[in-house]
Tab-separated table of C-alpha atoms and ligand atoms in Angstrom:
chain	number	residue	atom	x	y	z
A	17	MET	CA	-59.987	137.703	-145.173
A	18	ARG	CA	-60.061	140.456	-142.632
A	19	LEU	CA	-57.283	142.990	-143.040
A	20	LEU	CA	-56.119	145.777	-140.722
A	21	LEU	CA	-54.754	148.788	-142.561
A	22	ALA	CA	-52.686	151.251	-140.488
A	23	GLU	CA	-52.018	154.303	-142.669
A	24	ASP	CA	-52.357	157.987	-141.746
A	25	ASP	CA	-52.201	159.400	-145.281
A	26	PRO	CA	-55.889	159.909	-146.195
A	27	LEU	CA	-55.429	159.643	-149.966
A	28	LEU	CA	-53.240	156.559	-149.878
A	29	GLY	CA	-55.394	154.939	-147.185
A	30	ASP	CA	-58.576	155.551	-149.123
A	31	GLY	CA	-57.073	154.208	-152.362
A	32	LEU	CA	-55.689	151.139	-150.602
A	33	LYS	CA	-58.983	150.404	-148.868
A	34	THR	CA	-60.906	150.516	-152.148
A	35	ALA	CA	-58.322	148.422	-154.012
A	36	LEU	CA	-58.095	145.801	-151.263
A	37	GLN	CA	-61.871	145.504	-151.001
A	38	ALA	CA	-61.952	144.769	-154.720
A	39	GLU	CA	-59.452	141.955	-154.015
A	40	GLY	CA	-61.985	140.455	-151.594
A	41	TYR	CA	-60.519	141.688	-148.303
A	42	THR	CA	-62.628	143.212	-145.568
A	43	VAL	CA	-60.630	146.282	-144.555
A	44	ASP	CA	-60.603	147.992	-141.160
A	45	TRP	CA	-58.645	151.193	-141.645
A	46	PHE	CA	-56.974	153.081	-138.765
A	47	LYS	CA	-55.042	156.323	-139.143
A	48	ASP	CA	-53.314	156.181	-135.784
A	49	GLY	CA	-50.684	153.820	-134.316
A	50	GLY	CA	-52.238	153.453	-130.850
A	51	GLN	CA	-55.671	152.612	-132.266
A	52	SER	CA	-54.130	150.135	-134.695
A	53	LEU	CA	-52.312	148.296	-131.918
A	54	HIS	CA	-55.429	148.237	-129.739
A	55	ALA	CA	-57.564	146.845	-132.573
A	56	ALA	CA	-54.972	144.247	-133.600
A	57	LEU	CA	-54.704	142.953	-130.023
A	58	ASN	CA	-58.459	142.814	-129.427
A	59	GLU	CA	-59.855	141.521	-132.711
A	60	VAL	CA	-58.897	138.723	-135.067
A	61	PHE	CA	-57.273	139.832	-138.321
A	62	ASP	CA	-55.805	137.613	-141.019
A	63	ILE	CA	-53.215	140.132	-142.110
A	64	ILE	CA	-51.912	143.622	-141.193
A	65	ILE	CA	-50.546	146.365	-143.455
A	66	LEU	CA	-48.530	148.732	-141.305
A	67	ASP	CA	-47.228	152.147	-142.315
A	68	LEU	CA	-44.204	153.078	-140.193
A	69	GLY	CA	-44.772	156.835	-139.826
A	70	LEU	CA	-47.986	156.979	-137.769
A	71	PRO	CA	-49.340	159.463	-135.203
A	72	SER	CA	-49.487	158.598	-131.455
A	73	LEU	CA	-47.417	155.427	-131.826
A	74	ASP	CA	-44.758	154.742	-134.454
A	75	GLY	CA	-45.289	151.722	-136.727
A	76	LEU	CA	-42.195	149.962	-135.367
A	77	ASP	CA	-43.589	150.362	-131.834
A	78	VAL	CA	-46.936	148.953	-132.987
A	79	LEU	CA	-45.044	145.964	-134.373
A	80	LYS	CA	-43.055	145.563	-131.160
A	81	GLY	CA	-46.276	145.736	-129.138
A	82	LEU	CA	-47.884	143.039	-131.294
A	83	ARG	CA	-44.994	140.593	-131.143
A	84	ASN	CA	-44.399	141.208	-127.406
A	85	ARG	CA	-48.026	140.244	-126.799
A	86	ARG	CA	-47.593	137.083	-128.895
A	87	CYS	CA	-49.832	138.327	-131.706
A	88	ASP	CA	-48.469	136.448	-134.721
A	89	THR	CA	-50.710	137.853	-137.458
A	90	PRO	CA	-48.647	138.341	-140.653
A	91	VAL	CA	-47.472	141.972	-140.990
A	92	LEU	CA	-46.394	143.756	-144.162
A	93	ILE	CA	-44.717	147.101	-143.459
A	94	LEU	CA	-44.819	150.128	-145.752
A	95	THR	CA	-41.579	152.095	-145.682
A	96	ALA	CA	-40.206	155.169	-147.400
A	97	ARG	CA	-38.065	154.450	-150.439
A	98	GLY	CA	-34.427	154.206	-149.434
A	99	ALA	CA	-35.177	153.742	-145.723
A	100	VAL	CA	-33.086	150.565	-145.510
A	101	ASP	CA	-32.608	150.841	-141.730
A	102	ASP	CA	-36.398	150.882	-141.187
A	103	ARG	CA	-36.821	147.767	-143.284
A	104	ILE	CA	-34.091	145.907	-141.437
A	105	ARG	CA	-35.466	146.950	-138.036
A	106	GLY	CA	-38.988	146.044	-139.104
A	107	LEU	CA	-38.018	142.591	-140.327
A	108	ASP	CA	-35.954	141.980	-137.183
A	109	LEU	CA	-38.892	143.063	-135.012
A	110	GLY	CA	-41.084	140.426	-136.630
A	111	ALA	CA	-42.506	141.923	-139.826
A	112	ASP	CA	-43.054	139.286	-142.519
A	113	ASP	CA	-42.547	141.421	-145.596
A	114	TYR	CA	-42.190	145.051	-146.686
A	115	LEU	CA	-42.915	147.332	-149.616
A	116	ALA	CA	-41.265	150.696	-150.264
A	117	LYS	CA	-43.512	153.634	-151.226
A	118	PRO	CA	-44.549	154.313	-153.889
A	119	PHE	CA	-45.522	150.750	-154.744
A	120	ASP	CA	-47.563	148.932	-157.337
A	121	LEU	CA	-50.999	147.765	-156.157
A	122	ASP	CA	-50.730	144.478	-158.055
A	123	GLU	CA	-47.445	143.750	-156.322
A	124	LEU	CA	-49.009	144.521	-152.930
A	125	ALA	CA	-51.920	142.163	-153.710
A	126	ALA	CA	-49.524	139.380	-154.755
A	127	ARG	CA	-47.404	139.820	-151.629
A	128	LEU	CA	-50.520	139.667	-149.420
A	129	ARG	CA	-51.637	136.433	-151.110
A	130	SER	CA	-48.195	134.958	-150.533
A	131	LEU	CA	-48.227	135.985	-146.835
A	132	VAL	CA	-51.682	134.484	-146.311
A	133	ARG	CA	-50.581	131.283	-148.049
A	134	ARG	CA	-47.480	130.965	-145.885
A	135	SER	CA	-49.395	131.719	-142.682
A	136	GLN	CA	-51.704	128.831	-143.588
A	137	GLY	CA	-48.754	126.536	-144.280
A	138	ARG	CA	-49.517	126.212	-147.986
A	139	SER	CA	-46.994	126.501	-150.772
A	140	THR	CA	-49.375	126.144	-153.726
A	141	PRO	CA	-51.612	129.094	-154.557
A	142	LEU	CA	-54.762	127.133	-155.537
A	143	LEU	CA	-57.381	126.003	-153.022
A	144	GLU	CA	-58.911	122.652	-153.916
A	145	TYR	CA	-61.597	120.377	-152.575
A	146	ALA	CA	-63.723	117.650	-154.204
A	147	GLY	CA	-63.533	118.899	-157.793
A	148	ILE	CA	-63.596	122.555	-156.820
A	149	VAL	CA	-60.552	124.671	-157.622
A	150	LEU	CA	-60.389	128.258	-156.364
A	151	ASP	CA	-57.706	130.580	-157.702
A	152	PRO	CA	-57.289	133.491	-155.227
A	153	ALA	CA	-55.140	135.546	-157.614
A	154	ALA	CA	-57.498	135.363	-160.593
A	155	GLN	CA	-60.594	135.335	-158.324
A	156	LYS	CA	-61.958	132.401	-160.312
A	157	ILE	CA	-63.695	129.160	-159.358
A	158	ARG	CA	-63.913	125.977	-161.383
A	159	GLN	CA	-66.009	122.970	-160.558
A	160	ASP	CA	-65.033	119.805	-162.457
A	161	GLY	CA	-63.210	122.053	-164.933
A	162	VAL	CA	-66.171	124.356	-165.569
A	163	GLU	CA	-65.988	127.964	-164.455
A	164	VAL	CA	-68.678	129.016	-161.955
A	165	GLU	CA	-69.717	132.663	-161.571
A	166	LEU	CA	-69.814	133.854	-157.948
A	167	THR	CA	-70.518	137.244	-156.424
A	168	LEU	CA	-67.664	138.851	-154.453
A	169	LYS	CA	-69.300	137.984	-151.100
A	170	GLU	CA	-69.874	134.370	-152.182
A	171	PHE	CA	-66.244	134.201	-153.288
A	172	ILE	CA	-65.051	135.552	-149.907
A	173	ILE	CA	-67.128	132.992	-147.978
A	174	LEU	CA	-66.058	130.060	-150.144
A	175	ARG	CA	-62.397	131.076	-149.966
A	176	TYR	CA	-62.511	131.311	-146.186
A	177	LEU	CA	-64.207	127.920	-145.820
A	178	LEU	CA	-61.732	126.288	-148.228
A	179	GLU	CA	-58.805	127.834	-146.346
A	180	SER	CA	-60.230	126.405	-143.118
A	181	GLN	CA	-60.888	122.977	-144.676
A	182	GLY	CA	-61.945	120.362	-142.125
A	183	LYS	CA	-62.603	122.978	-139.446
A	184	VAL	CA	-65.867	124.537	-138.362
A	185	VAL	CA	-66.002	128.283	-139.041
A	186	SER	CA	-68.371	130.195	-136.783
A	187	ARG	CA	-71.096	132.445	-138.178
A	188	SER	CA	-69.599	135.492	-136.474
A	189	ARG	CA	-66.145	134.801	-137.959
A	190	LEU	CA	-67.637	134.546	-141.454
A	191	GLU	CA	-69.648	137.718	-140.936
A	192	GLU	CA	-66.541	139.598	-139.760
A	193	THR	CA	-64.678	138.310	-142.777
A	194	MET	CA	-67.413	139.626	-145.031
A	195	TYR	CA	-68.148	142.965	-143.440
A	196	GLY	CA	-65.565	144.119	-140.876
A	197	TRP	CA	-66.641	146.203	-137.911
A	198	ASP	CA	-68.867	148.964	-139.035
A	199	ALA	CA	-71.133	147.651	-141.758
A	200	GLU	CA	-74.735	146.779	-140.978
A	201	ILE	CA	-75.387	143.077	-141.341
A	202	GLY	CA	-78.845	141.858	-142.233
A	203	SER	CA	-79.647	138.993	-139.848
A	204	ASN	CA	-80.052	136.477	-142.669
A	205	ALA	CA	-77.448	137.875	-145.072
A	206	LEU	CA	-74.965	135.050	-144.437
A	207	GLU	CA	-77.662	132.382	-144.859
A	208	VAL	CA	-78.657	133.920	-148.180
A	209	HIS	CA	-75.079	133.745	-149.484
A	210	ILE	CA	-74.668	130.158	-148.242
A	211	HIS	CA	-77.984	129.221	-149.877
A	212	ASN	CA	-76.819	130.707	-153.184
A	213	LEU	CA	-73.432	128.969	-152.949
A	214	ARG	CA	-75.196	125.634	-152.413
A	215	LYS	CA	-77.428	126.284	-155.389
A	216	LYS	CA	-74.401	126.943	-157.587
A	217	LEU	CA	-72.015	124.290	-156.239
A	218	GLY	CA	-74.258	121.546	-154.867
A	219	GLN	CA	-75.970	120.956	-151.537
A	220	GLN	CA	-73.279	118.634	-150.142
A	221	LEU	CA	-70.305	120.996	-150.259
A	222	ILE	CA	-70.945	123.349	-147.327
A	223	ARG	CA	-72.159	121.604	-144.216
A	224	THR	CA	-74.108	123.327	-141.471
A	225	VAL	CA	-72.821	122.381	-138.029
A	226	ARG	CA	-75.809	123.144	-135.861
A	227	GLY	CA	-75.187	125.826	-133.257
A	228	LEU	CA	-71.547	126.229	-134.332
A	229	GLY	CA	-71.241	127.366	-137.933
A	230	TYR	CA	-70.267	125.946	-141.317
A	231	ARG	CA	-67.675	123.539	-142.622
A	232	ILE	CA	-66.181	122.237	-145.849
A	233	GLY	CA	-64.497	118.818	-145.672
B	324	CA	CA1	-47.363	157.847	-142.644
């Protein structure tokens, strides 16, 4: 899951980035409204967290810019406590959810999972395929009822493939999901994770689609 975080407060932004990475999101953090809008329109994100008070372009204008350009990525806005008008305007401009500051990180994580689920047209939280059950909230995998230990990167890859069940996911999309923009990617890093996933979960689960990417189902 690739997440865009638009937040100009350095302490809050830093804390959010660390917490969201631990939840398995790849986080691209921008401290400026204009840069956030530019990035959201030019790259593929699964979800956007948008602070409303941002330099260069206000969060509500970022939101307006996104929806005017038909970008329908789910957006959760962060508002000041008591700022009811901002929340109403944000929701009417196309935000999908909001949280008032200060908020609880566990609540934010749960709301993000619910937004992702809805954007994928699912109402049940568990991802399932051929005896494999992945629980995004608990970050746990079971295969035929037995828990399987995965690394965070393996978990991120498996979750993305299960969410895209039946569709081919390109290598570059998986790499973006794992690393975001700036991190260095070893040329065979993805293959290594896929190899390890196959060793743990069986060779048949993840199929290589030559020249295109990988697929489950
Ligand atoms: Ca702010």
